[in-house]
Tab-separated table of C-alpha atoms in Angstrom:
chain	number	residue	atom	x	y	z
A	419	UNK	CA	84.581	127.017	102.729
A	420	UNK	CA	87.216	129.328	100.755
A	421	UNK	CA	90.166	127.669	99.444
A	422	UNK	CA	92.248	127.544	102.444
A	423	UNK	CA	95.416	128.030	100.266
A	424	UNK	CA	94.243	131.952	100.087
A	425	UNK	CA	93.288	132.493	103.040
A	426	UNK	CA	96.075	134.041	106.036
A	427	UNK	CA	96.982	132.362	109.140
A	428	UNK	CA	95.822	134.191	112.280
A	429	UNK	CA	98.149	136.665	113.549
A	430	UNK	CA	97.507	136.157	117.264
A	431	UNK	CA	97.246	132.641	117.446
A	432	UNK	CA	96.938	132.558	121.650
A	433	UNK	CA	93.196	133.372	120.800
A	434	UNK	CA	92.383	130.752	118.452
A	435	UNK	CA	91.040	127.651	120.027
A	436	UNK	CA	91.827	124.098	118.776
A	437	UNK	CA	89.866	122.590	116.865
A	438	UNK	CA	86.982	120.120	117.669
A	439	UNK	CA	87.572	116.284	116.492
A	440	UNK	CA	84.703	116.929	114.330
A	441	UNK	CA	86.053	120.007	112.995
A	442	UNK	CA	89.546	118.000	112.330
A	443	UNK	CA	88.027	115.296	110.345
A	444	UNK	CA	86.334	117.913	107.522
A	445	UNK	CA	90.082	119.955	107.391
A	446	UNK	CA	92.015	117.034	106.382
A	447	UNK	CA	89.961	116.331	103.163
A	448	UNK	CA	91.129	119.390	102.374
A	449	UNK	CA	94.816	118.329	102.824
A	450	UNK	CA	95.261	115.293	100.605
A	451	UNK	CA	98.782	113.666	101.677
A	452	UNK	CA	98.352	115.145	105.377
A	453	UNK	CA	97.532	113.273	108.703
A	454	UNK	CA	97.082	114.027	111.848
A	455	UNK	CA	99.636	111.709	114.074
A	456	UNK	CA	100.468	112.618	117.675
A	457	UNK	CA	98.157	115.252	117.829
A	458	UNK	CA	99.890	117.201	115.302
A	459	UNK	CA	99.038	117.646	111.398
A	460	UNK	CA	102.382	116.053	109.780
A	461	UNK	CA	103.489	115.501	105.934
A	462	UNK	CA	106.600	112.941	104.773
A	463	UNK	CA	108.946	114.109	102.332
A	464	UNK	CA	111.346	111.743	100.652
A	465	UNK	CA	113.783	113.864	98.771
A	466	UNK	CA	117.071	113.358	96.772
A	467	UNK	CA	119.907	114.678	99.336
A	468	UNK	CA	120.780	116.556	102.476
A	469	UNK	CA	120.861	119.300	100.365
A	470	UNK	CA	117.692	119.288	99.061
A	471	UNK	CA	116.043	119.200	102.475
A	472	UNK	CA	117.659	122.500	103.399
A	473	UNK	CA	116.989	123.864	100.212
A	474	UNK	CA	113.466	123.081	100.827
A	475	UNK	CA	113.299	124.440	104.426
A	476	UNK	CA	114.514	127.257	103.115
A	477	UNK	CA	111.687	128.161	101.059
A	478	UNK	CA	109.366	126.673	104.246
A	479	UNK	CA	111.135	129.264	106.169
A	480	UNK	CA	110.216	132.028	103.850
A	481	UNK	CA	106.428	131.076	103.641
A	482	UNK	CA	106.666	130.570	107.322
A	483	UNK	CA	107.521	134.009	107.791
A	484	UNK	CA	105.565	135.329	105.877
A	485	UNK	CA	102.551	133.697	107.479
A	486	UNK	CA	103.741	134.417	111.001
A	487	UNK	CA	103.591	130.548	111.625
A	488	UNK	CA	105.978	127.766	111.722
A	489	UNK	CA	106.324	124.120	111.601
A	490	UNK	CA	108.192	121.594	113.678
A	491	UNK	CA	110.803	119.627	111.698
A	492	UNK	CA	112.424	116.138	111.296
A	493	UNK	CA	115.579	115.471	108.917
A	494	UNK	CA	116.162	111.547	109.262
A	495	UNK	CA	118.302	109.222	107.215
A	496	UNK	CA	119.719	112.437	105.368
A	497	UNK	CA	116.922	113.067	102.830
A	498	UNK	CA	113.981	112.578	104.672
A	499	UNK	CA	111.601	115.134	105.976
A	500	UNK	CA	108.548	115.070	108.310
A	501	UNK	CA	107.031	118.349	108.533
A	502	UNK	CA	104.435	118.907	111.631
A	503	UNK	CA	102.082	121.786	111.963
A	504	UNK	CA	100.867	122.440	115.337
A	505	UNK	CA	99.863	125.622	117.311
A	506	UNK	CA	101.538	125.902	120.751
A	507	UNK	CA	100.079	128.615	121.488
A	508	UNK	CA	97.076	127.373	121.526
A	509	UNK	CA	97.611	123.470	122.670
A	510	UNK	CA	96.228	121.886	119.406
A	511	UNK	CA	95.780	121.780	115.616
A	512	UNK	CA	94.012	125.304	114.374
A	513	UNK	CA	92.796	126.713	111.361
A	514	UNK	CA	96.422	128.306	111.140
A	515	UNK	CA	97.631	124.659	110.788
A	516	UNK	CA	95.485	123.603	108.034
A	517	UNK	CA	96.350	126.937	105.851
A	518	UNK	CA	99.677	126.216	105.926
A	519	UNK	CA	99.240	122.648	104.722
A	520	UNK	CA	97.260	124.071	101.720
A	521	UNK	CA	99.462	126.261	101.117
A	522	UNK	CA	102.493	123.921	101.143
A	523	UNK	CA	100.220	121.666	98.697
A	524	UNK	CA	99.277	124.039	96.174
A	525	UNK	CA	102.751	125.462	96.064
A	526	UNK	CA	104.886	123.805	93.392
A	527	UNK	CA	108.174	124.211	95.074
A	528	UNK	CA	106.382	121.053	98.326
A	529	UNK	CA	105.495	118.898	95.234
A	530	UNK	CA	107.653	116.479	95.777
């Protein structure tokens, strides 16, 4: 499997199906520090301030845009992030998902 950090997230996403449990369990090795929790793929993030979670959504927003595909989000106790991946359009975790969790992981700005 190509390094899923390279690879682009689907454009039409309505005609990607979910993926199998199966298919799940072999992404998330990929993923280290993911999980999949209420049948989304979701990430913690403990940062410093308020601040420093909307400077980092900020540069989430820009990869999300660039990838077509974005996250649902979580700010608690002020510094706290959960980041969930998920693909509405087509009612589960997708490949789409698990790119952009590689992508947040090899990126040095999610290194947290």
């Amino acid at each position: 499997m190509m390094d899923l950090h390279k690879q682009r997230c689907d454009p039409e996403p309505s005609r990607i199906s979910p993926l199998a449990r199966r298919d799940l369990l072999d992404y998330i090795d990929k993923v280290p520090g993911w999980e999949i929790s209420e049948r989304k793929l979701t990430r913690k993030f403990d940062l410093e301030s308020f601040e420093e979670c909307l400077d980092f959504l900020g540069d989430l927003n820009d990869l999300s845009k660039r990838e077509g595909h974005f996250p649902d989000v979580i700010i608690y106790n002020r510094k706290n992030l959960v980041i969930a991946w998920y693909t509405y359009e087509s009612g589960g975790i997708t490949r789409n998902d698990f790119i952009m969790a590689a992508k947040m992981n090899f990126s040095e700005r999610f290194r947290v």
